Backbone as numpy.savetxt, mean C-alpha at the origin, in Angstrom:
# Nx Ny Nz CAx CAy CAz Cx Cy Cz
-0.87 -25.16 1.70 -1.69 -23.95 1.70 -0.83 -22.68 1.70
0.66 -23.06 2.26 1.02 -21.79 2.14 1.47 -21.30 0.84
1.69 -22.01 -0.27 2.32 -21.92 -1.07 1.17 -21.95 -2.23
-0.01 -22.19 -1.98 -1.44 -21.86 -2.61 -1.26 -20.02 -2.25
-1.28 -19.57 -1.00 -1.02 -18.73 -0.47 -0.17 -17.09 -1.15
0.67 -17.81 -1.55 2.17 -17.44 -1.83 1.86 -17.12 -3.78
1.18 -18.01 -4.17 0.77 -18.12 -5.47 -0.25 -16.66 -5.78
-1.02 -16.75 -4.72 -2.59 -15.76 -5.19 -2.02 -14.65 -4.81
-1.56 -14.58 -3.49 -1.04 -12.70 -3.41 0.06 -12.30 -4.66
0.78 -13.24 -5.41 1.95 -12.95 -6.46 0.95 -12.09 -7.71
-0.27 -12.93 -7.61 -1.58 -12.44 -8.34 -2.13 -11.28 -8.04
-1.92 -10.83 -7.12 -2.79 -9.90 -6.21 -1.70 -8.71 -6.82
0.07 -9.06 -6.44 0.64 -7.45 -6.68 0.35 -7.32 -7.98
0.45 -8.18 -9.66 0.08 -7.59 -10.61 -0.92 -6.22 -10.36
-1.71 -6.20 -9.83 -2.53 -4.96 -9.84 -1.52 -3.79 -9.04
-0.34 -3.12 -9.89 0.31 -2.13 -9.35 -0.75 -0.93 -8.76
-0.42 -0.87 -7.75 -0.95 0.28 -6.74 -0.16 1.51 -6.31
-0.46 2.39 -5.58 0.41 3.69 -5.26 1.49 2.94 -4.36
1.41 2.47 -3.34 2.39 1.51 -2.41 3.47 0.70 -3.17
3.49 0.38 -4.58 4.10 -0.39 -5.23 5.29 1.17 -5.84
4.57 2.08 -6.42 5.18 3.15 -7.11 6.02 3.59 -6.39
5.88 3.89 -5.02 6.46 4.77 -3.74 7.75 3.44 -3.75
7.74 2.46 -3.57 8.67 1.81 -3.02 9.93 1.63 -4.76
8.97 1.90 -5.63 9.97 1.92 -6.97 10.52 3.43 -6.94
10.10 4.32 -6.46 10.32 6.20 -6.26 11.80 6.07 -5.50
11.26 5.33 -3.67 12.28 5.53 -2.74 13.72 4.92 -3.23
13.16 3.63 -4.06 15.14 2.87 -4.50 15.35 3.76 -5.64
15.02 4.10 -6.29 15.82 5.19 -7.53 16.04 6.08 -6.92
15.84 6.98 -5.80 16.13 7.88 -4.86 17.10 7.69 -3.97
16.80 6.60 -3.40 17.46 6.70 -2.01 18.02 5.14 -2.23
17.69 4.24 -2.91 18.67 2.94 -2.86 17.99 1.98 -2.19
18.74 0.90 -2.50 17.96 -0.77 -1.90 17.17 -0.78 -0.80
17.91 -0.25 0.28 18.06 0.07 1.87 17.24 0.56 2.17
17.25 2.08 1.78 15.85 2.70 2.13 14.51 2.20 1.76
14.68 1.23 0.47 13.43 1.01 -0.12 12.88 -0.25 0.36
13.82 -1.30 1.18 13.23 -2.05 1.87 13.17 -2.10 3.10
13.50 -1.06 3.76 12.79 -0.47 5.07 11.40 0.22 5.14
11.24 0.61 3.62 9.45 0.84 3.45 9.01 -0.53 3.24
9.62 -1.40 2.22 8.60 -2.73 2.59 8.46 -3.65 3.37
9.33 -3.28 4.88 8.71 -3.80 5.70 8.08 -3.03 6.46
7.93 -1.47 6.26 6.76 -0.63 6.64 5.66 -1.62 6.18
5.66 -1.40 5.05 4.33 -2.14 4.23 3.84 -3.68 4.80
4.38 -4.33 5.43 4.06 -5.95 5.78 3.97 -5.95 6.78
4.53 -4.42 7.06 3.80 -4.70 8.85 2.30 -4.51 9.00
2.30 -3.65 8.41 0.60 -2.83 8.39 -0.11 -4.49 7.83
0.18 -4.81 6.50 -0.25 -5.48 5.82 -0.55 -7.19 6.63
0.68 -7.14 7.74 0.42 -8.48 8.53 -0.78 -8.03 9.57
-0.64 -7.01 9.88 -1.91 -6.48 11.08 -3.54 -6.27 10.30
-3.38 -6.10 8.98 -5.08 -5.95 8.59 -5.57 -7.51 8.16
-3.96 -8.66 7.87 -4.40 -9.72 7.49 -5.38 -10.46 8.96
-4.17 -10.46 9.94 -4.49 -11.24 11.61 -6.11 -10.52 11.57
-6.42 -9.12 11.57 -7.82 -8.72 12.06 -8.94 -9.30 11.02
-8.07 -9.51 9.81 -9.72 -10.21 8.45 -9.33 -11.68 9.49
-8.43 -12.17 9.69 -8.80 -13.85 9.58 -9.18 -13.72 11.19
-9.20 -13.02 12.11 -9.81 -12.57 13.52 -11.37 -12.63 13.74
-11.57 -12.16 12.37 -13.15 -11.24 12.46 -13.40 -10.38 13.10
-12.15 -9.31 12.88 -12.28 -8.03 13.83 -13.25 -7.16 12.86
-13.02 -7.14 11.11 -13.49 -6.65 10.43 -14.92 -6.48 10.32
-15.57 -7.38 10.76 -17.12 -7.09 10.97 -17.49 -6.13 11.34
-16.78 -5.52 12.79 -17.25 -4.44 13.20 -17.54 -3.25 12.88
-16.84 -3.23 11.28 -16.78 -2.22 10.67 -17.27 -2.24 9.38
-18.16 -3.71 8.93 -18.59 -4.16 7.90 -20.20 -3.98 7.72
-20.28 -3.23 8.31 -22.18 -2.60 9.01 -22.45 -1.55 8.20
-23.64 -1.26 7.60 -23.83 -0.30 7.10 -22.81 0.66 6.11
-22.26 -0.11 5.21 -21.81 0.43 4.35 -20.92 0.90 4.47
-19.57 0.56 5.15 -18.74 1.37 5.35 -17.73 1.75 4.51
-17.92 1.28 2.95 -17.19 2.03 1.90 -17.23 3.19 1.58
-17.67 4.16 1.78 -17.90 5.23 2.18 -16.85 6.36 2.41
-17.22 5.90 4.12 -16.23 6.90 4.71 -14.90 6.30 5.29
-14.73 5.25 5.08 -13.65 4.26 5.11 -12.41 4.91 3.85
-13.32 5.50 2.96 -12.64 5.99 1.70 -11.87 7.50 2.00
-12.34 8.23 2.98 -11.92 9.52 2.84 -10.44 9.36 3.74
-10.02 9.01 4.75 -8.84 9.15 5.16 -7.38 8.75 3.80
-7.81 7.31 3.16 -6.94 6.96 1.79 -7.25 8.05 1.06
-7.98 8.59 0.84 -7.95 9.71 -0.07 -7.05 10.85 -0.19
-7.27 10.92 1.57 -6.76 12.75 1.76 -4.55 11.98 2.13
-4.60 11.20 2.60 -3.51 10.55 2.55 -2.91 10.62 0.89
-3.09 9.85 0.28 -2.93 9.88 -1.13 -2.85 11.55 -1.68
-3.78 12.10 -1.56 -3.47 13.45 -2.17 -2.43 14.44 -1.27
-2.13 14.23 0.23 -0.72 14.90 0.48 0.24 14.66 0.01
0.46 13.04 -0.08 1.62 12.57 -0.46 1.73 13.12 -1.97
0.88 12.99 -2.98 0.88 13.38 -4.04 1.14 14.76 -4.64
0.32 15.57 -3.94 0.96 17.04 -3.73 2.57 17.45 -3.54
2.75 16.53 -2.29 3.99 16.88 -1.74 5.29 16.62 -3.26
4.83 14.87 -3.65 5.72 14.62 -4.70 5.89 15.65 -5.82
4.93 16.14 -6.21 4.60 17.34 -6.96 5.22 18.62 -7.03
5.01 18.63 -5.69 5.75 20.24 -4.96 7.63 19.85 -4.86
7.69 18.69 -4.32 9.54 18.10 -4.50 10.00 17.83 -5.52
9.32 17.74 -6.92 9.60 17.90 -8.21 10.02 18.95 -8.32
9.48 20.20 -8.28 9.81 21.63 -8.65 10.59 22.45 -7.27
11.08 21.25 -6.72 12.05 21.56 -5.32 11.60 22.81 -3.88
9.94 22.31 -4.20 9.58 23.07 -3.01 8.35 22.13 -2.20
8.80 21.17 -1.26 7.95 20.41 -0.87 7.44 20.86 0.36
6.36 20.13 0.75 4.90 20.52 1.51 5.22 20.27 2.69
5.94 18.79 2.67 6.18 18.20 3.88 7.49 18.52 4.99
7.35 18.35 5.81 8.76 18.55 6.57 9.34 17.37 6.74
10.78 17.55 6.36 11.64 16.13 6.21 11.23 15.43 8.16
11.50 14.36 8.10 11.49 14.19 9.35 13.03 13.93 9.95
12.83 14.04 11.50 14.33 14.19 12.14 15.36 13.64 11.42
16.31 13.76 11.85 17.50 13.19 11.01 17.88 11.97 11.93
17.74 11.90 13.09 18.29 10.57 13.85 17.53 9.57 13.52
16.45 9.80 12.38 15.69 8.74 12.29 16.03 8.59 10.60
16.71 8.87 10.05 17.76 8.72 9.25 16.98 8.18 7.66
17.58 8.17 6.98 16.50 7.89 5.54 15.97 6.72 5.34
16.76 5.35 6.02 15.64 4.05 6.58 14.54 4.37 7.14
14.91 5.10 8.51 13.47 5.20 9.22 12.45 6.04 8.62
12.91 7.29 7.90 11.81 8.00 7.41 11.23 7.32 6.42
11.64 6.13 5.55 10.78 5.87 4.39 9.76 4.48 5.27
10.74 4.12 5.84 9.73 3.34 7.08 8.27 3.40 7.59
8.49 5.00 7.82 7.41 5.25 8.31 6.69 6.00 7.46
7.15 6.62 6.30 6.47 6.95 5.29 5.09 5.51 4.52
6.48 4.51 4.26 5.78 3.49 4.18 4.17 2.89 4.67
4.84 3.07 6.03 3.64 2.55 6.80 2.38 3.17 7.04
2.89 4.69 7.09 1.52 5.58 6.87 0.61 5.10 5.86
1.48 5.62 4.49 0.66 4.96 3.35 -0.17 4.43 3.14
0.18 3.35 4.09 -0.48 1.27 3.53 -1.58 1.27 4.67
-1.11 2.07 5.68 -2.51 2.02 7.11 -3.17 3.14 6.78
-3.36 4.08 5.08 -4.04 5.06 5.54 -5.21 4.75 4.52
-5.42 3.36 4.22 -6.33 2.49 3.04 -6.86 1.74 4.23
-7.64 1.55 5.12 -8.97 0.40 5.65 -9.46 -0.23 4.97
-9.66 0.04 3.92 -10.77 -0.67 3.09 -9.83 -2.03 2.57
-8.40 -1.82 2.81 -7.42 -2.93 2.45 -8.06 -4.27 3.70
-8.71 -3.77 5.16 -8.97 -5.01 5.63 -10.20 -5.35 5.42
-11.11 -4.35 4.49 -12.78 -5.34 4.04 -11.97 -6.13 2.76
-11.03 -5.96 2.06 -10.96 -6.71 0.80 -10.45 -8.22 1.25
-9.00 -7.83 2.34 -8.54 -9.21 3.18 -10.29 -9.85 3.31
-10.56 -9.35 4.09 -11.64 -10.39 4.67 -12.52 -10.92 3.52
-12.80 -10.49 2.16 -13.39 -10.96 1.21 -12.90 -12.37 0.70
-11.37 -11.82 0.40 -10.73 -12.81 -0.01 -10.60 -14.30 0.81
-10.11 -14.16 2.19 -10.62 -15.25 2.78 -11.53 -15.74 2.82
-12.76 -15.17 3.01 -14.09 -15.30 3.01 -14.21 -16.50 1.59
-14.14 -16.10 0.28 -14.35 -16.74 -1.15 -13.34 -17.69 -0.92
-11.97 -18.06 -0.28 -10.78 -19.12 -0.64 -11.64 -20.14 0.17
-11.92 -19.75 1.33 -12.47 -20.65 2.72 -14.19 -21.26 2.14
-14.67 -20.57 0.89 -15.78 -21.66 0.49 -15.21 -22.66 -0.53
-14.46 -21.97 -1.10 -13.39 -22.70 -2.30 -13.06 -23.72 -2.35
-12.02 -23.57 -0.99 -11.17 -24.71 -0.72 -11.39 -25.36 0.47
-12.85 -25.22 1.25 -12.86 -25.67 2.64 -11.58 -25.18 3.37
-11.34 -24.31 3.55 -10.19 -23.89 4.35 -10.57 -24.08 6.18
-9.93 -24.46 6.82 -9.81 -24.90 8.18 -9.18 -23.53 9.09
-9.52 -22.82 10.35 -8.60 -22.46 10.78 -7.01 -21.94 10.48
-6.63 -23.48 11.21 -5.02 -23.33 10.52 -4.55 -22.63 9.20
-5.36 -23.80 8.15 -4.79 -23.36 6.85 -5.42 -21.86 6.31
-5.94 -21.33 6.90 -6.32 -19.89 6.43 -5.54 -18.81 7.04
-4.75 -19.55 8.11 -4.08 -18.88 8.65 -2.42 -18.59 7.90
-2.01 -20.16 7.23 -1.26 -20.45 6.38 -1.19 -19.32 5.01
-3.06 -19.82 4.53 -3.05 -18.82 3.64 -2.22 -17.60 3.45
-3.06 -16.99 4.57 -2.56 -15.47 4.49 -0.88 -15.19 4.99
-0.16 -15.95 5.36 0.94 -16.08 5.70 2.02 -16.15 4.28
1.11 -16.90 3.64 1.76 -17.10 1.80 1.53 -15.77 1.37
0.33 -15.15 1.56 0.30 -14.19 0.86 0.67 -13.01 1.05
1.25 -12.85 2.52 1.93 -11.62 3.21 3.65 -12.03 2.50
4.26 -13.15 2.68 5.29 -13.47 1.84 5.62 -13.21 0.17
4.14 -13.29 -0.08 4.21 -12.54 -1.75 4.46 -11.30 -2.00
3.99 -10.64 -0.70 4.00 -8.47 -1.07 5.60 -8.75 -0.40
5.96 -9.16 0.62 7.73 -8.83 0.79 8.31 -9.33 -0.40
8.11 -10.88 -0.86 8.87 -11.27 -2.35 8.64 -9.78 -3.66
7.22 -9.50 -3.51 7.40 -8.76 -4.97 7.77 -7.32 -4.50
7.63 -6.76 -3.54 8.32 -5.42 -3.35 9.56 -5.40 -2.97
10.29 -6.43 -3.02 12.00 -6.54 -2.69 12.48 -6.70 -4.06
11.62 -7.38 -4.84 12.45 -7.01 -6.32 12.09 -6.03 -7.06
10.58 -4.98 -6.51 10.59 -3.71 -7.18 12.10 -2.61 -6.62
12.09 -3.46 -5.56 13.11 -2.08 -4.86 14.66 -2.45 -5.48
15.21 -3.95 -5.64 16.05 -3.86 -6.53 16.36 -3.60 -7.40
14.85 -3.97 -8.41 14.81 -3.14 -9.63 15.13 -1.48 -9.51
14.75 -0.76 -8.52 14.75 0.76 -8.64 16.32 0.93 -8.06
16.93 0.05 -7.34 18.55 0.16 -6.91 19.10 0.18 -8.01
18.91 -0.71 -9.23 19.59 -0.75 -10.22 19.93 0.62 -11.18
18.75 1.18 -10.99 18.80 1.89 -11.85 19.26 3.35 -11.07
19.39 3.51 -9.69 19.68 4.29 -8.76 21.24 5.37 -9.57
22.24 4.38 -10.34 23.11 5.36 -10.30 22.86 5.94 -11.54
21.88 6.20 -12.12 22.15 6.35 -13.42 21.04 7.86 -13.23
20.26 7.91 -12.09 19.16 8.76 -12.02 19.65 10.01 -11.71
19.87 11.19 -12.45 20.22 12.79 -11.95 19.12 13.03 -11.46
19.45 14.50 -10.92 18.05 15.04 -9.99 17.05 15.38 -10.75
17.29 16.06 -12.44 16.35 16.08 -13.11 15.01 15.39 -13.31
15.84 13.57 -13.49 14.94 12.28 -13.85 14.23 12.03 -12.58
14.97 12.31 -11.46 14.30 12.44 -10.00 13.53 13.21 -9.46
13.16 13.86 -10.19 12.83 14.76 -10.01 11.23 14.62 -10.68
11.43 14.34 -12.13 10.39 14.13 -13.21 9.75 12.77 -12.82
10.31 11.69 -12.05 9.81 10.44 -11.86 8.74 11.12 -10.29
9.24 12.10 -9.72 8.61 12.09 -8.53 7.17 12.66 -8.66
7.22 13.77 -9.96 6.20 14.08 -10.71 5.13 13.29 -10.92
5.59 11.84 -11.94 4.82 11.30 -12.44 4.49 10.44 -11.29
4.91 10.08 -10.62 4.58 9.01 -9.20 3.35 9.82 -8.86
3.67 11.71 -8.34 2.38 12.19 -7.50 1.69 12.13 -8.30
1.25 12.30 -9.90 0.02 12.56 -10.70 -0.66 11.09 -10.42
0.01 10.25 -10.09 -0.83 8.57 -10.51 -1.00 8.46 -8.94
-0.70 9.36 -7.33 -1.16 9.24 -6.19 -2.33 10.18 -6.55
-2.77 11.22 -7.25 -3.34 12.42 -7.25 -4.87 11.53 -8.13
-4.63 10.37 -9.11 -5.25 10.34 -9.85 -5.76 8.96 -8.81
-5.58 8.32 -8.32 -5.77 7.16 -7.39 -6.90 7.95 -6.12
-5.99 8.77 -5.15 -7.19 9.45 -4.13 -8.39 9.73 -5.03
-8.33 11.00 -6.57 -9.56 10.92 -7.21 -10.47 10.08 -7.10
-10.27 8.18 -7.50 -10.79 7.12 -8.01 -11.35 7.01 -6.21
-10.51 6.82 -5.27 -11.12 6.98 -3.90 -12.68 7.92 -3.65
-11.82 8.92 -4.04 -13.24 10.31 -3.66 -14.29 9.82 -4.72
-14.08 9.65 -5.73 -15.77 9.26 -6.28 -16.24 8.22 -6.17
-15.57 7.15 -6.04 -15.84 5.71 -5.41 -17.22 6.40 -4.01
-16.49 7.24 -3.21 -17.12 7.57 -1.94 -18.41 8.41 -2.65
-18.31 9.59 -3.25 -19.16 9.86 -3.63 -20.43 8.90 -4.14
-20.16 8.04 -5.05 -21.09 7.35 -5.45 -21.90 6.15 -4.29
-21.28 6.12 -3.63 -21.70 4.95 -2.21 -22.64 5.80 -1.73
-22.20 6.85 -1.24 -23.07 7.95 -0.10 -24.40 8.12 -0.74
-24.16 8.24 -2.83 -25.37 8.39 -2.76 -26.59 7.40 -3.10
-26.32 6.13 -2.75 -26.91 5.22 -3.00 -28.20 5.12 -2.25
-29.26 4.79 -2.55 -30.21 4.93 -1.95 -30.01 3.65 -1.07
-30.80 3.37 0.09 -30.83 2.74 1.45 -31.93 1.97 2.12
-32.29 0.80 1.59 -33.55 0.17 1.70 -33.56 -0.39 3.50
């Protein structure tokens, strides 16, 4: 099961997301190092929304529609970051670097992790997905537990070779191209929160039997 596991989330990163872009941004920027100190930003968050879908913590928040407003925090997240990339393109950014003792590991760290915890709606989808494997495959306890264990191993496997991939190409990047890549990264965070905000829009206005 774990390796059933390991198979479907490999499936799952094909669908490149903003979390995937950021961690290809930070290694052409900042190198291997920094960029896999965001992806284990990312697997941390990502191991904590898996434990609460296979918990059934998610119910509590599976009441009345909560696609919604579940949507506006990823949104407004997504559009700082996107702004900011925007604004550090043309070398005047939004954000304030963070301390320096927490050094360019820790800041993409926690950049990282903001990111990936500022999407909820990432633990109604976990819980879907278990939900459909566990009629599928009769999944047991254990092995759903397995499951998701394969599939938290798939986002560290495929974001350790986006971030090598972006090491590779690290010496070759002037500030210009770094500049222009940070651009195009915020337009596709800018164009993502969008797809968020009307997603929400259209829920809210659904009528309510």
């Amino acid at each position: 099961m774990l390796l059933r596991g390991f198979k479907f989330g490999l499936l799952l990163q094909l669908a490149v997301g903003p979390v995937c872009l950021f961690i290809l941004g930070t290694a052409s920027a900042k190198g291997f190092g920094a960029a896999e100190a965001a992806v284990l930003g990312v697997a941390l968050v990502d191991g904590l929304y898996i434990l609460a879908a296979l918990s059934g913590i998610s119910l509590l928040v599976s009441r009345g529609k909560p696609g919604a407003w579940l949507s506006v925090p990823g949104a407004a997240v997504l559009l700082l970051f996107g702004a900011d990339m925007l604004a550090s393109a043309a070398g005047y950014p939004l954000l304030p670097s963070l301390p320096a003792h927490q050094g360019v590991w820790g800041g993409s760290f926690v950049q990282a992790l903001l990111l990936t915890a500022a999407n909820p709606l990432t633990l109604l989808f976990w819980t879907g997905v278990f939900a459909a494997k566990t009629a599928e495959w009769k999944m047991e306890s254990g092995e759903r537990l397995h499951f998701g264990i394969g599939c938290l191993m798939s986002t560290v496997f495929f974001l350790t070779a986006v971030s090598l991939a972006g090491g590779l190409v690290k010496p070759f990047m002037t500030p210009g191209l770094t500049g222009a890549l940070n651009g195009v990264i915020g337009l596709v965070f800018l164009g993502f929160a969008w797809r968020l905000i009307h997603s929400a829009l259209l829920k809210s206005g659904e009528p309510t039997a």
